Amino acid sequence: MSKINLGVIGLGHIFNEHYKVILKIKEFNISGVFTKTNKNSFKFARKNKSVKVYKTIDEMMRDNRIQAVIVLVSPDESFNVIKKIIPYRKIFFTEKPVGLNFKQAKELLRLANKYKTLNMVGYNRRFYSVFEKGIEHIKKKGELYGILIEGHERFWKIKKRKTGKLLYNWIYANSTHTIDLLRYFGGEFDKIFSIKNSIYNINGDQFSMILKSKKKIIATYVSNWYSPGGWSVKLFGDRISAVFDPLEKGYLIDHRFNKTIIQPSKNDTEFKPGFYKQLIFFKKLILDKKLHWPAQDIKETFETVKITKKILS
């Protein structure tokens, strides 16, 4: 099989994690790179002589050698970069978020629909092997009945590191990781009841939702931004439960209250969890010209954005 020539936009910390996976996937070849100042681009190119450094994003997108693009810019830059590349109709993968608010996400959805650009949005937790195994065990016993997701943010710490629009729109920039898991586990929801409270933040910093999916699964989402806690998921089946706390580690509880550890896959221990399978699904998108679940594009991600908007309203 011939190589798939990739263009990469953004070479920050998260690129290093993706690069480990790209090296593992034999069909992938990084052909060109672009960064805002290109300092990191030239540093990378010095170690990889065949890699071209582009002066602009447009130059990269016009190059016919680039078959697909990976966007790894910071959340506050993602909207402008994605907006710029969609009209070129090249298949692309982008880290979340698809915009820092509902309006931006809706605009990217409009553009993606207009130009019919194939794309994939990087919610890597959809590819956690422990989640997949946990669901399999529950479904062996019957149906999934309930979901409890805690998406707490350590906002008193985050405020010291982040500023401006990113801080103001943190629920879109980061909390959608856990909000998206509602749809990953439960499917689409037709009944949503939400309440919020604002202690320090005008947009809210205490959130709670009760949801009922079209599959009749009851889900609860809780997020407190000024109370110590992390991200966790509990799944409730027929005399079996699965607990993921933290998300990367899980165990099963049977009807006798015996616990069984869920072992992650080799790839989820070798690489950042979910990253390997996520890029395998991006490769499938490039080759098949269609998306395979649990991967999702801007259109499907917009359903998560709509739930996020509901939390804030």
PDB file of C-alpha atoms in Angstrom:
ATOM      1  CA  MET A   1       0.000   0.000   0.000  1.00  0.00           C
ATOM      2  CA  SER A   2       1.309   3.455  -0.923  1.00  0.00           C
ATOM      3  CA  LYS A   3       1.984   6.049   1.742  1.00  0.00           C
ATOM      4  CA  ILE A   4      -0.641   8.592   2.793  1.00  0.00           C
ATOM      5  CA  ASN A   5       1.057  11.986   2.791  1.00  0.00           C
ATOM      6  CA  LEU A   6      -0.075  14.068   5.746  1.00  0.00           C
ATOM      7  CA  GLY A   7       0.151  17.769   6.404  1.00  0.00           C
ATOM      8  CA  VAL A   8       0.274  18.730  10.080  1.00  0.00           C
ATOM      9  CA  ILE A   9      -0.829  22.133  11.402  1.00  0.00           C
ATOM     10  CA  GLY A  10       0.423  22.722  14.935  1.00  0.00           C
ATOM     11  CA  LEU A  11       3.423  21.040  16.571  1.00  0.00           C
ATOM     12  CA  GLY A  12       2.806  21.655  20.272  1.00  0.00           C
ATOM     13  CA  HIS A  13       2.765  19.184  23.145  1.00  0.00           C
ATOM     14  CA  ILE A  14      -0.188  17.178  21.841  1.00  0.00           C
ATOM     15  CA  PHE A  15       1.620  16.650  18.512  1.00  0.00           C
ATOM     16  CA  ASN A  16       4.305  14.666  20.322  1.00  0.00           C
ATOM     17  CA  GLU A  17       1.661  12.192  21.481  1.00  0.00           C
ATOM     18  CA  HIS A  18       0.151  11.880  18.006  1.00  0.00           C
ATOM     19  CA  TYR A  19       3.579  11.584  16.392  1.00  0.00           C
ATOM     20  CA  LYS A  20       4.360   8.432  18.393  1.00  0.00           C
ATOM     21  CA  VAL A  21       1.258   6.852  16.844  1.00  0.00           C
ATOM     22  CA  ILE A  22       1.921   8.186  13.330  1.00  0.00           C
ATOM     23  CA  LEU A  23       5.329   6.484  13.392  1.00  0.00           C
ATOM     24  CA  LYS A  24       3.574   3.213  14.261  1.00  0.00           C
ATOM     25  CA  ILE A  25       1.062   3.366  11.386  1.00  0.00           C
ATOM     26  CA  LYS A  26       3.088   2.307   8.350  1.00  0.00           C
ATOM     27  CA  GLU A  27       0.744   3.929   5.815  1.00  0.00           C
ATOM     28  CA  PHE A  28       1.214   7.408   7.318  1.00  0.00           C
ATOM     29  CA  ASN A  29       3.945   9.788   6.224  1.00  0.00           C
ATOM     30  CA  ILE A  30       4.286  13.388   7.397  1.00  0.00           C
ATOM     31  CA  SER A  31       5.031  15.277   4.203  1.00  0.00           C
ATOM     32  CA  GLY A  32       4.670  18.864   5.427  1.00  0.00           C
ATOM     33  CA  VAL A  33       4.148  20.988   8.517  1.00  0.00           C
ATOM     34  CA  PHE A  34       3.011  24.470   9.474  1.00  0.00           C
ATOM     35  CA  THR A  35       3.071  26.331  12.773  1.00  0.00           C
ATOM     36  CA  LYS A  36       2.231  29.918  13.631  1.00  0.00           C
ATOM     37  CA  THR A  37       5.860  31.053  13.925  1.00  0.00           C
ATOM     38  CA  ASN A  38       7.360  27.978  12.204  1.00  0.00           C
ATOM     39  CA  LYS A  39      10.009  27.748  14.927  1.00  0.00           C
ATOM     40  CA  ASN A  40       8.814  24.246  15.788  1.00  0.00           C
ATOM     41  CA  SER A  41       8.365  23.456  12.087  1.00  0.00           C
ATOM     42  CA  PHE A  42      12.018  24.065  11.235  1.00  0.00           C
ATOM     43  CA  LYS A  43      13.116  22.193  14.344  1.00  0.00           C
ATOM     44  CA  PHE A  44      11.053  19.184  13.241  1.00  0.00           C
ATOM     45  CA  ALA A  45      12.226  19.456   9.613  1.00  0.00           C
ATOM     46  CA  ARG A  46      15.888  19.437  10.649  1.00  0.00           C
ATOM     47  CA  LYS A  47      15.335  15.999  12.137  1.00  0.00           C
ATOM     48  CA  ASN A  48      13.153  14.857   9.211  1.00  0.00           C
ATOM     49  CA  LYS A  49      14.804  16.010   5.991  1.00  0.00           C
ATOM     50  CA  SER A  50      11.953  15.032   3.664  1.00  0.00           C
ATOM     51  CA  VAL A  51       9.420  17.219   5.480  1.00  0.00           C
ATOM     52  CA  LYS A  52       8.473  20.518   3.856  1.00  0.00           C
ATOM     53  CA  VAL A  53       7.853  23.616   5.973  1.00  0.00           C
ATOM     54  CA  TYR A  54       4.998  25.704   4.582  1.00  0.00           C
ATOM     55  CA  LYS A  55       4.897  29.469   4.951  1.00  0.00           C
ATOM     56  CA  THR A  56       1.101  29.563   5.157  1.00  0.00           C
ATOM     57  CA  ILE A  57      -1.817  27.195   5.680  1.00  0.00           C
ATOM     58  CA  ASP A  58      -3.072  28.031   2.194  1.00  0.00           C
ATOM     59  CA  GLU A  59       0.242  26.949   0.676  1.00  0.00           C
ATOM     60  CA  MET A  60      -0.083  23.573   2.383  1.00  0.00           C
ATOM     61  CA  MET A  61      -3.698  23.108   1.345  1.00  0.00           C
ATOM     62  CA  ARG A  62      -2.914  23.931  -2.305  1.00  0.00           C
ATOM     63  CA  ASP A  63      -0.132  21.352  -2.465  1.00  0.00           C
ATOM     64  CA  ASN A  64      -1.480  18.279  -4.273  1.00  0.00           C
ATOM     65  CA  ARG A  65       1.041  16.051  -2.515  1.00  0.00           C
ATOM     66  CA  ILE A  66      -0.823  16.563   0.763  1.00  0.00           C
ATOM     67  CA  GLN A  67      -3.614  13.975   0.842  1.00  0.00           C
ATOM     68  CA  ALA A  68      -4.955  14.626   4.338  1.00  0.00           C
ATOM     69  CA  VAL A  69      -4.400  17.130   7.122  1.00  0.00           C
ATOM     70  CA  ILE A  70      -4.093  16.835  10.896  1.00  0.00           C
ATOM     71  CA  VAL A  71      -4.945  19.985  12.887  1.00  0.00           C
ATOM     72  CA  LEU A  72      -3.366  20.152  16.349  1.00  0.00           C
ATOM     73  CA  VAL A  73      -3.605  23.823  17.259  1.00  0.00           C
ATOM     74  CA  SER A  74      -4.680  25.263  20.605  1.00  0.00           C
ATOM     75  CA  PRO A  75      -8.439  25.431  21.334  1.00  0.00           C
ATOM     76  CA  ASP A  76      -8.577  29.206  20.886  1.00  0.00           C
ATOM     77  CA  GLU A  77      -7.069  28.883  17.390  1.00  0.00           C
ATOM     78  CA  SER A  78      -9.066  25.890  16.166  1.00  0.00           C
ATOM     79  CA  PHE A  79     -12.068  27.782  14.768  1.00  0.00           C
ATOM     80  CA  ASN A  80     -10.047  30.019  12.449  1.00  0.00           C
ATOM     81  CA  VAL A  81      -7.833  27.178  11.229  1.00  0.00           C
ATOM     82  CA  ILE A  82     -10.717  24.776  10.552  1.00  0.00           C
ATOM     83  CA  LYS A  83     -12.694  27.543   8.854  1.00  0.00           C
ATOM     84  CA  LYS A  84      -9.736  28.196   6.561  1.00  0.00           C
ATOM     85  CA  ILE A  85      -9.114  24.588   5.519  1.00  0.00           C
ATOM     86  CA  ILE A  86     -12.677  23.309   4.970  1.00  0.00           C
ATOM     87  CA  PRO A  87     -13.141  24.950   1.526  1.00  0.00           C
ATOM     88  CA  TYR A  88     -10.126  23.032   0.159  1.00  0.00           C
ATOM     89  CA  ARG A  89     -12.100  19.781   0.544  1.00  0.00           C
ATOM     90  CA  LYS A  90      -9.127  17.825   1.848  1.00  0.00           C
ATOM     91  CA  ILE A  91      -9.871  15.170   4.435  1.00  0.00           C
ATOM     92  CA  PHE A  92      -8.809  16.379   7.849  1.00  0.00           C
ATOM     93  CA  PHE A  93      -8.586  15.338  11.477  1.00  0.00           C
ATOM     94  CA  THR A  94      -8.830  18.018  14.139  1.00  0.00           C
ATOM     95  CA  GLU A  95      -8.470  17.954  17.869  1.00  0.00           C
ATOM     96  CA  LYS A  96     -11.493  19.277  19.708  1.00  0.00           C
ATOM     97  CA  PRO A  97     -13.120  21.745  20.122  1.00  0.00           C
ATOM     98  CA  VAL A  98     -14.939  22.705  16.937  1.00  0.00           C
ATOM     99  CA  GLY A  99     -15.139  26.315  18.065  1.00  0.00           C
ATOM    100  CA  LEU A 100     -15.253  27.974  21.454  1.00  0.00           C
ATOM    101  CA  ASN A 101     -19.005  28.532  21.448  1.00  0.00           C
ATOM    102  CA  PHE A 102     -22.252  27.453  19.815  1.00  0.00           C
ATOM    103  CA  LYS A 103     -22.082  30.128  17.113  1.00  0.00           C
ATOM    104  CA  GLN A 104     -18.606  29.099  15.970  1.00  0.00           C
ATOM    105  CA  ALA A 105     -19.500  25.404  15.930  1.00  0.00           C
ATOM    106  CA  LYS A 106     -22.629  26.126  13.895  1.00  0.00           C
ATOM    107  CA  GLU A 107     -20.577  28.083  11.351  1.00  0.00           C
ATOM    108  CA  LEU A 108     -18.103  25.217  10.938  1.00  0.00           C
ATOM    109  CA  LEU A 109     -21.023  22.818  10.495  1.00  0.00           C
ATOM    110  CA  ARG A 110     -22.433  25.070   7.772  1.00  0.00           C
ATOM    111  CA  LEU A 111     -19.102  25.145   5.946  1.00  0.00           C
ATOM    112  CA  ALA A 112     -18.527  21.391   6.271  1.00  0.00           C
ATOM    113  CA  ASN A 113     -21.986  20.736   4.818  1.00  0.00           C
ATOM    114  CA  LYS A 114     -21.509  23.291   2.052  1.00  0.00           C
ATOM    115  CA  TYR A 115     -18.169  21.923   0.847  1.00  0.00           C
ATOM    116  CA  LYS A 116     -18.878  18.283   1.796  1.00  0.00           C
ATOM    117  CA  THR A 117     -15.423  18.040   3.331  1.00  0.00           C
ATOM    118  CA  LEU A 118     -14.764  14.710   5.041  1.00  0.00           C
ATOM    119  CA  ASN A 119     -13.492  15.241   8.551  1.00  0.00           C
ATOM    120  CA  MET A 120     -13.018  13.684  11.970  1.00  0.00           C
ATOM    121  CA  VAL A 121     -13.011  15.373  15.373  1.00  0.00           C
ATOM    122  CA  GLY A 122     -10.627  14.053  18.015  1.00  0.00           C
ATOM    123  CA  TYR A 123     -12.511  12.931  21.096  1.00  0.00           C
ATOM    124  CA  ASN A 124      -9.995  10.233  22.016  1.00  0.00           C
ATOM    125  CA  ARG A 125     -11.967   8.900  24.973  1.00  0.00           C
ATOM    126  CA  ARG A 126     -14.404   7.366  22.487  1.00  0.00           C
ATOM    127  CA  PHE A 127     -11.577   4.953  21.684  1.00  0.00           C
ATOM    128  CA  TYR A 128     -10.633   3.858  25.200  1.00  0.00           C
ATOM    129  CA  SER A 129     -10.241   0.085  25.241  1.00  0.00           C
ATOM    130  CA  VAL A 130     -11.477  -0.101  28.850  1.00  0.00           C
ATOM    131  CA  PHE A 131     -14.754   1.564  27.811  1.00  0.00           C
ATOM    132  CA  GLU A 132     -15.231  -0.852  24.928  1.00  0.00           C
ATOM    133  CA  LYS A 133     -14.567  -3.867  27.145  1.00  0.00           C
ATOM    134  CA  GLY A 134     -16.825  -2.542  29.902  1.00  0.00           C
ATOM    135  CA  ILE A 135     -19.749  -2.090  27.516  1.00  0.00           C
ATOM    136  CA  GLU A 136     -19.185  -5.567  26.065  1.00  0.00           C
ATOM    137  CA  HIS A 137     -19.417  -7.155  29.522  1.00  0.00           C
ATOM    138  CA  ILE A 138     -22.597  -5.235  30.368  1.00  0.00           C
ATOM    139  CA  LYS A 139     -24.280  -6.169  27.083  1.00  0.00           C
ATOM    140  CA  LYS A 140     -23.475  -9.839  27.610  1.00  0.00           C
ATOM    141  CA  LYS A 141     -25.801  -9.631  30.631  1.00  0.00           C
ATOM    142  CA  GLY A 142     -28.494  -7.529  28.963  1.00  0.00           C
ATOM    143  CA  GLU A 143     -29.112  -3.855  28.328  1.00  0.00           C
ATOM    144  CA  LEU A 144     -27.354  -0.753  29.595  1.00  0.00           C
ATOM    145  CA  TYR A 145     -29.826   0.881  31.999  1.00  0.00           C
ATOM    146  CA  GLY A 146     -28.088   3.938  33.358  1.00  0.00           C
ATOM    147  CA  ILE A 147     -25.089   6.259  33.132  1.00  0.00           C
ATOM    148  CA  LEU A 148     -23.508   8.535  35.710  1.00  0.00           C
ATOM    149  CA  ILE A 149     -20.791  10.912  34.513  1.00  0.00           C
ATOM    150  CA  GLU A 150     -18.882  13.291  36.746  1.00  0.00           C
ATOM    151  CA  GLY A 151     -17.036  15.947  34.766  1.00  0.00           C
ATOM    152  CA  HIS A 152     -15.566  18.124  37.489  1.00  0.00           C
ATOM    153  CA  GLU A 153     -13.101  20.854  36.492  1.00  0.00           C
ATOM    154  CA  ARG A 154     -10.340  22.103  38.781  1.00  0.00           C
ATOM    155  CA  PHE A 155     -11.116  25.644  37.795  1.00  0.00           C
ATOM    156  CA  TRP A 156      -9.257  27.345  40.624  1.00  0.00           C
ATOM    157  CA  LYS A 157      -6.095  25.848  39.092  1.00  0.00           C
ATOM    158  CA  ILE A 158      -7.104  26.363  35.466  1.00  0.00           C
ATOM    159  CA  LYS A 159      -7.636  30.102  36.074  1.00  0.00           C
ATOM    160  CA  LYS A 160      -3.948  30.438  36.926  1.00  0.00           C
ATOM    161  CA  ARG A 161      -2.878  28.967  33.557  1.00  0.00           C
ATOM    162  CA  LYS A 162      -5.531  30.129  31.080  1.00  0.00           C
ATOM    163  CA  THR A 163      -6.914  33.547  30.191  1.00  0.00           C
ATOM    164  CA  GLY A 164      -9.354  35.381  27.935  1.00  0.00           C
ATOM    165  CA  LYS A 165     -11.763  33.643  25.578  1.00  0.00           C
ATOM    166  CA  LEU A 166     -10.439  30.199  26.407  1.00  0.00           C
ATOM    167  CA  LEU A 167     -11.199  30.634  30.096  1.00  0.00           C
ATOM    168  CA  TYR A 168     -14.610  32.204  29.431  1.00  0.00           C
ATOM    169  CA  ASN A 169     -15.602  29.319  27.134  1.00  0.00           C
ATOM    170  CA  TRP A 170     -13.966  26.504  29.092  1.00  0.00           C
ATOM    171  CA  ILE A 171     -17.055  24.317  28.976  1.00  0.00           C
ATOM    172  CA  TYR A 172     -16.785  24.204  25.156  1.00  0.00           C
ATOM    173  CA  ALA A 173     -12.991  24.070  25.125  1.00  0.00           C
ATOM    174  CA  ASN A 174     -12.582  21.197  27.571  1.00  0.00           C
ATOM    175  CA  SER A 175     -15.734  19.973  29.333  1.00  0.00           C
ATOM    176  CA  THR A 176     -17.183  18.646  26.076  1.00  0.00           C
ATOM    177  CA  HIS A 177     -14.833  15.683  26.548  1.00  0.00           C
ATOM    178  CA  THR A 178     -17.066  14.355  29.330  1.00  0.00           C
ATOM    179  CA  ILE A 179     -20.315  15.717  27.884  1.00  0.00           C
ATOM    180  CA  ASP A 180     -19.584  13.818  24.671  1.00  0.00           C
ATOM    181  CA  LEU A 181     -19.341  10.576  26.637  1.00  0.00           C
ATOM    182  CA  LEU A 182     -23.078  10.851  27.341  1.00  0.00           C
ATOM    183  CA  ARG A 183     -23.686  10.302  23.630  1.00  0.00           C
ATOM    184  CA  TYR A 184     -20.934   7.729  23.272  1.00  0.00           C
ATOM    185  CA  PHE A 185     -22.487   5.488  25.917  1.00  0.00           C
ATOM    186  CA  GLY A 186     -26.152   6.420  25.628  1.00  0.00           C
ATOM    187  CA  GLY A 187     -26.733   7.441  22.025  1.00  0.00           C
ATOM    188  CA  GLU A 188     -28.864  10.470  21.229  1.00  0.00           C
ATOM    189  CA  PHE A 189     -31.083  12.022  23.904  1.00  0.00           C
ATOM    190  CA  ASP A 190     -34.622  13.294  23.392  1.00  0.00           C
ATOM    191  CA  LYS A 191     -35.289  14.441  26.976  1.00  0.00           C
ATOM    192  CA  ILE A 192     -32.858  16.744  28.772  1.00  0.00           C
ATOM    193  CA  PHE A 193     -33.393  18.540  32.073  1.00  0.00           C
ATOM    194  CA  SER A 194     -30.566  20.780  33.227  1.00  0.00           C
ATOM    195  CA  ILE A 195     -29.847  23.220  36.035  1.00  0.00           C
ATOM    196  CA  LYS A 196     -26.806  25.332  36.793  1.00  0.00           C
ATOM    197  CA  ASN A 197     -25.473  27.629  39.451  1.00  0.00           C
ATOM    198  CA  SER A 198     -22.927  30.447  39.296  1.00  0.00           C
ATOM    199  CA  ILE A 199     -20.680  30.864  42.302  1.00  0.00           C
ATOM    200  CA  TYR A 200     -17.780  32.700  40.694  1.00  0.00           C
ATOM    201  CA  ASN A 201     -18.310  32.418  36.919  1.00  0.00           C
ATOM    202  CA  ILE A 202     -21.018  34.280  35.040  1.00  0.00           C
ATOM    203  CA  ASN A 203     -21.524  31.337  32.637  1.00  0.00           C
ATOM    204  CA  GLY A 204     -21.934  28.930  35.539  1.00  0.00           C
ATOM    205  CA  ASP A 205     -19.617  26.666  37.480  1.00  0.00           C
ATOM    206  CA  GLN A 206     -22.017  24.077  38.920  1.00  0.00           C
ATOM    207  CA  PHE A 207     -23.936  21.975  36.422  1.00  0.00           C
ATOM    208  CA  SER A 208     -26.321  19.048  36.660  1.00  0.00           C
ATOM    209  CA  MET A 209     -28.346  17.224  34.006  1.00  0.00           C
ATOM    210  CA  ILE A 210     -30.752  14.328  33.851  1.00  0.00           C
ATOM    211  CA  LEU A 211     -31.237  12.879  30.382  1.00  0.00           C
ATOM    212  CA  LYS A 212     -33.251  10.090  28.772  1.00  0.00           C
ATOM    213  CA  SER A 213     -32.000   8.631  25.517  1.00  0.00           C
ATOM    214  CA  LYS A 214     -33.972   7.281  22.598  1.00  0.00           C
ATOM    215  CA  LYS A 215     -32.792   3.865  23.811  1.00  0.00           C
ATOM    216  CA  LYS A 216     -34.543   4.636  27.141  1.00  0.00           C
ATOM    217  CA  ILE A 217     -31.242   4.902  29.004  1.00  0.00           C
ATOM    218  CA  ILE A 218     -31.305   7.303  31.960  1.00  0.00           C
ATOM    219  CA  ALA A 219     -28.154   9.392  32.295  1.00  0.00           C
ATOM    220  CA  THR A 220     -26.955  11.835  34.936  1.00  0.00           C
ATOM    221  CA  TYR A 221     -24.215  14.409  34.441  1.00  0.00           C
ATOM    222  CA  VAL A 222     -22.651  16.422  37.263  1.00  0.00           C
ATOM    223  CA  SER A 223     -19.863  18.999  37.101  1.00  0.00           C
ATOM    224  CA  ASN A 224     -18.600  21.164  39.960  1.00  0.00           C
ATOM    225  CA  TRP A 225     -15.749  23.496  39.079  1.00  0.00           C
ATOM    226  CA  TYR A 226     -14.624  24.610  42.526  1.00  0.00           C
ATOM    227  CA  SER A 227     -14.690  21.307  44.388  1.00  0.00           C
ATOM    228  CA  PRO A 228     -11.853  18.758  44.349  1.00  0.00           C
ATOM    229  CA  GLY A 229     -12.673  15.893  42.031  1.00  0.00           C
ATOM    230  CA  GLY A 230     -11.927  14.460  38.617  1.00  0.00           C
ATOM    231  CA  TRP A 231     -13.610  12.773  35.685  1.00  0.00           C
ATOM    232  CA  SER A 232     -15.393   9.470  36.185  1.00  0.00           C
ATOM    233  CA  VAL A 233     -18.039   7.246  34.589  1.00  0.00           C
ATOM    234  CA  LYS A 234     -20.342   4.610  36.065  1.00  0.00           C
ATOM    235  CA  LEU A 235     -22.395   2.321  33.839  1.00  0.00           C
ATOM    236  CA  PHE A 236     -25.329   0.357  35.231  1.00  0.00           C
ATOM    237  CA  GLY A 237     -26.541  -2.864  33.618  1.00  0.00           C
ATOM    238  CA  ASP A 238     -28.559  -5.941  34.589  1.00  0.00           C
ATOM    239  CA  ARG A 239     -26.880  -7.046  37.846  1.00  0.00           C
ATOM    240  CA  ILE A 240     -23.569  -5.681  36.619  1.00  0.00           C
ATOM    241  CA  SER A 241     -21.900  -2.270  36.830  1.00  0.00           C
ATOM    242  CA  ALA A 242     -18.726  -0.792  35.355  1.00  0.00           C
ATOM    243  CA  VAL A 243     -16.759   1.953  37.078  1.00  0.00           C
ATOM    244  CA  PHE A 244     -14.086   4.138  35.472  1.00  0.00           C
ATOM    245  CA  ASP A 245     -12.395   6.398  38.007  1.00  0.00           C
ATOM    246  CA  PRO A 246     -10.178   7.829  36.637  1.00  0.00           C
ATOM    247  CA  LEU A 247     -11.458   7.298  33.101  1.00  0.00           C
ATOM    248  CA  GLU A 248      -8.361   5.391  32.019  1.00  0.00           C
ATOM    249  CA  LYS A 249      -8.885   2.648  34.614  1.00  0.00           C
ATOM    250  CA  GLY A 250     -11.949   0.495  35.076  1.00  0.00           C
ATOM    251  CA  TYR A 251     -13.435  -2.416  36.945  1.00  0.00           C
ATOM    252  CA  LEU A 252     -16.629  -4.472  36.882  1.00  0.00           C
ATOM    253  CA  ILE A 253     -18.911  -5.219  39.844  1.00  0.00           C
ATOM    254  CA  ASP A 254     -21.082  -8.322  39.577  1.00  0.00           C
ATOM    255  CA  HIS A 255     -24.300  -9.151  41.457  1.00  0.00           C
ATOM    256  CA  ARG A 256     -22.263 -10.626  44.317  1.00  0.00           C
ATOM    257  CA  PHE A 257     -20.273  -7.380  44.522  1.00  0.00           C
ATOM    258  CA  ASN A 258     -17.106  -9.053  43.282  1.00  0.00           C
ATOM    259  CA  LYS A 259     -14.753  -6.680  41.468  1.00  0.00           C
ATOM    260  CA  THR A 260     -12.860  -7.530  38.279  1.00  0.00           C
ATOM    261  CA  ILE A 261     -10.247  -5.176  36.854  1.00  0.00           C
ATOM    262  CA  ILE A 262     -10.691  -4.231  33.183  1.00  0.00           C
ATOM    263  CA  GLN A 263      -7.305  -4.472  31.502  1.00  0.00           C
ATOM    264  CA  PRO A 264      -6.514  -1.788  28.893  1.00  0.00           C
ATOM    265  CA  SER A 265      -5.201  -2.802  25.476  1.00  0.00           C
ATOM    266  CA  LYS A 266      -1.488  -2.856  24.717  1.00  0.00           C
ATOM    267  CA  ASN A 267      -1.874   0.239  22.527  1.00  0.00           C
ATOM    268  CA  ASP A 268      -3.555   2.145  25.353  1.00  0.00           C
ATOM    269  CA  THR A 269      -0.590   1.470  27.612  1.00  0.00           C
ATOM    270  CA  GLU A 270       2.068   2.136  24.959  1.00  0.00           C
ATOM    271  CA  PHE A 271       0.477   5.380  23.743  1.00  0.00           C
ATOM    272  CA  LYS A 272      -1.781   8.047  25.209  1.00  0.00           C
ATOM    273  CA  PRO A 273      -5.055   6.133  25.756  1.00  0.00           C
ATOM    274  CA  GLY A 274      -7.332   6.144  22.718  1.00  0.00           C
ATOM    275  CA  PHE A 275      -4.801   7.807  20.421  1.00  0.00           C
ATOM    276  CA  TYR A 276      -3.731   4.741  18.441  1.00  0.00           C
ATOM    277  CA  LYS A 277      -7.218   3.493  17.610  1.00  0.00           C
ATOM    278  CA  GLN A 278      -8.368   7.053  16.935  1.00  0.00           C
ATOM    279  CA  LEU A 279      -5.789   7.527  14.166  1.00  0.00           C
ATOM    280  CA  ILE A 280      -6.514   4.043  12.817  1.00  0.00           C
ATOM    281  CA  PHE A 281     -10.093   5.237  12.328  1.00  0.00           C
ATOM    282  CA  PHE A 282      -8.778   8.381  10.638  1.00  0.00           C
ATOM    283  CA  LYS A 283      -6.835   6.146   8.254  1.00  0.00           C
ATOM    284  CA  LYS A 284     -10.076   4.243   7.563  1.00  0.00           C
ATOM    285  CA  LEU A 285     -11.798   7.535   6.783  1.00  0.00           C
ATOM    286  CA  ILE A 286      -9.082   8.424   4.272  1.00  0.00           C
ATOM    287  CA  LEU A 287      -9.185   5.010   2.578  1.00  0.00           C
ATOM    288  CA  ASP A 288     -12.942   4.309   2.706  1.00  0.00           C
ATOM    289  CA  LYS A 289     -14.114   7.910   2.283  1.00  0.00           C
ATOM    290  CA  LYS A 290     -16.616   7.363   5.071  1.00  0.00           C
ATOM    291  CA  LEU A 291     -16.624   7.599   8.854  1.00  0.00           C
ATOM    292  CA  HIS A 292     -16.942   4.551  11.102  1.00  0.00           C
ATOM    293  CA  TRP A 293     -18.439   4.676  14.616  1.00  0.00           C
ATOM    294  CA  PRO A 294     -17.340   5.631  17.261  1.00  0.00           C
ATOM    295  CA  ALA A 295     -15.476   8.275  15.241  1.00  0.00           C
ATOM    296  CA  GLN A 296     -17.493  11.407  14.597  1.00  0.00           C
ATOM    297  CA  ASP A 297     -17.261  14.433  12.353  1.00  0.00           C
ATOM    298  CA  ILE A 298     -18.298  18.054  12.839  1.00  0.00           C
ATOM    299  CA  LYS A 299     -21.936  17.216  12.090  1.00  0.00           C
ATOM    300  CA  GLU A 300     -22.119  14.553  14.796  1.00  0.00           C
ATOM    301  CA  THR A 301     -19.994  16.558  17.221  1.00  0.00           C
ATOM    302  CA  PHE A 302     -22.536  19.358  16.881  1.00  0.00           C
ATOM    303  CA  GLU A 303     -24.987  17.143  18.787  1.00  0.00           C
ATOM    304  CA  THR A 304     -22.592  17.313  21.745  1.00  0.00           C
ATOM    305  CA  VAL A 305     -22.354  21.077  21.258  1.00  0.00           C
ATOM    306  CA  LYS A 306     -26.160  21.323  21.431  1.00  0.00           C
ATOM    307  CA  ILE A 307     -26.197  19.480  24.756  1.00  0.00           C
ATOM    308  CA  THR A 308     -23.496  21.851  26.013  1.00  0.00           C
ATOM    309  CA  LYS A 309     -25.608  24.829  24.993  1.00  0.00           C
ATOM    310  CA  LYS A 310     -28.547  23.277  26.859  1.00  0.00           C
ATOM    311  CA  ILE A 311     -26.431  23.092  30.031  1.00  0.00           C
ATOM    312  CA  LEU A 312     -25.640  26.792  29.789  1.00  0.00           C
ATOM    313  CA  SER A 313     -29.172  27.954  29.004  1.00  0.00           C
TER     314      SER A 313
END
